[in-house]
Amino acid sequence: MTVIGTNISALRSANASAGASMALSTAMERLSTGKRINSAKDDAAGMAIATSMASQVRGMNQGIRNANDGIALAQTADGSLGEVTNMLQRVRELTVQAKSGTYGSDDRANIQTEITALTGQINDVLDKTEFNGVKLFDKTGVAANSKSLTIQVGANAGDTVALKIDSIDGSKLNSTGLNVTGTVATTNALSTAKAGQVTAQTTNDANVQTLNDKQTALAIAKAKGQTDTSAEQTAVDNAGLAINGDPASNDAAIKAGSQALLAAANLTVSAAQTAADTSATNAGATTLTNVDNLLDKVNSVRAGLGATQNRIQSVVNNLTTNVTNLSDAKSRIEDTDFSAETTALAKAQILSQASTAMLSQANQSQQSVLKLLQ
């Protein structure tokens, strides 16, 4: 049937051209963006899945960064405790040195000076070490006060790793807990005894000088045959001696008194020194125990930090693998397959050109009606 009111061929060609244009537009959009899914209309289900995967990938990438920060924090804490260990080892070495009987109280005091300096630095490290404003150590020795940090190492709420730094008992990090000089009482007693010895020696020297003065005055008086009214006799009397008396007994008394004074002083110093050495030995033993306990605790904390670092590193390795695989799956869903899309583009271009040509032919086909009217 020949009609002119409705050009079916033209309509069909126009529809085909519109379809080809849409296919051409879609192919060009996918090729230009690199994405197969550019809006929900392209693949609603695929877009939902790809979006969910993108959330997981971005979350895991942030988890990797968090995990690396956690490793850095653990390394910071471990590095600080490593230096604490070095200082404790030095304190232990000095303590062993001070326990030797070849060192006196003054030597131990000098050794204690270094120990005190090291103790102060250990306290500073434990008090002031921090990472990004977060203090890392607690010195109370109370388990409940241990530093416990939660590291978010994944895309989901439950993907966490606990990084715990046990509290270290710092109560012994003072002049009492790390002491090689002994108690203050014994140290003071020794000092007092030594001061008494100096006084005894001074008194002895004065007594000897007095004795010499008396003997000299008496010898001069006898040599000159002076009477009791002479200046020499007066000097002898003032010295507590008489010409006609027995000076030897007086000399012996002075000598005996001086020797007794020195002997008593020496005995006092000896007893005080023995007490001080015993106190220092006991203090050294206590210090060794305290240092060993601290070293054990520090080693335990460092072991925990090392184990946590290894665990977090494993998390990083696993997350990296998951990100790679999930990104690959996401790519299959939403990324453009350039081989397929270039083929679709060529097809759409050919169909668009062909449908346009056919539309032109369909519009011209109606001209045949004029021949019927001639």
PDB file of C-alpha atoms in Angstrom, residues 9 27 82 118 127 178 180 204 227 300 341 362:
ATOM      1  CA  SER A   9      10.435   3.802   6.541  1.00  0.00           C
ATOM      2  CA  ALA A  27      30.592   4.553  23.890  1.00  0.00           C
ATOM      3  CA  GLY A  82      66.441   0.671  74.538  1.00  0.00           C
ATOM      4  CA  LEU A 118      71.648   8.312  85.123  1.00  0.00           C
ATOM      5  CA  ASP A 127      58.120  10.906  82.008  1.00  0.00           C
ATOM      6  CA  LEU A 178      69.617   2.984  93.408  1.00  0.00           C
ATOM      7  CA  VAL A 180      75.733   2.390  96.627  1.00  0.00           C
ATOM      8  CA  ASN A 204      97.868  15.012 120.660  1.00  0.00           C
ATOM      9  CA  THR A 227     116.552  29.455 141.913  1.00  0.00           C
ATOM     10  CA  SER A 300      59.086  -7.526  79.049  1.00  0.00           C
ATOM     11  CA  GLU A 341      34.033  -0.030  23.761  1.00  0.00           C
ATOM     12  CA  ALA A 362      12.945   7.051   2.986  1.00  0.00           C
TER      13      ALA A 362
END
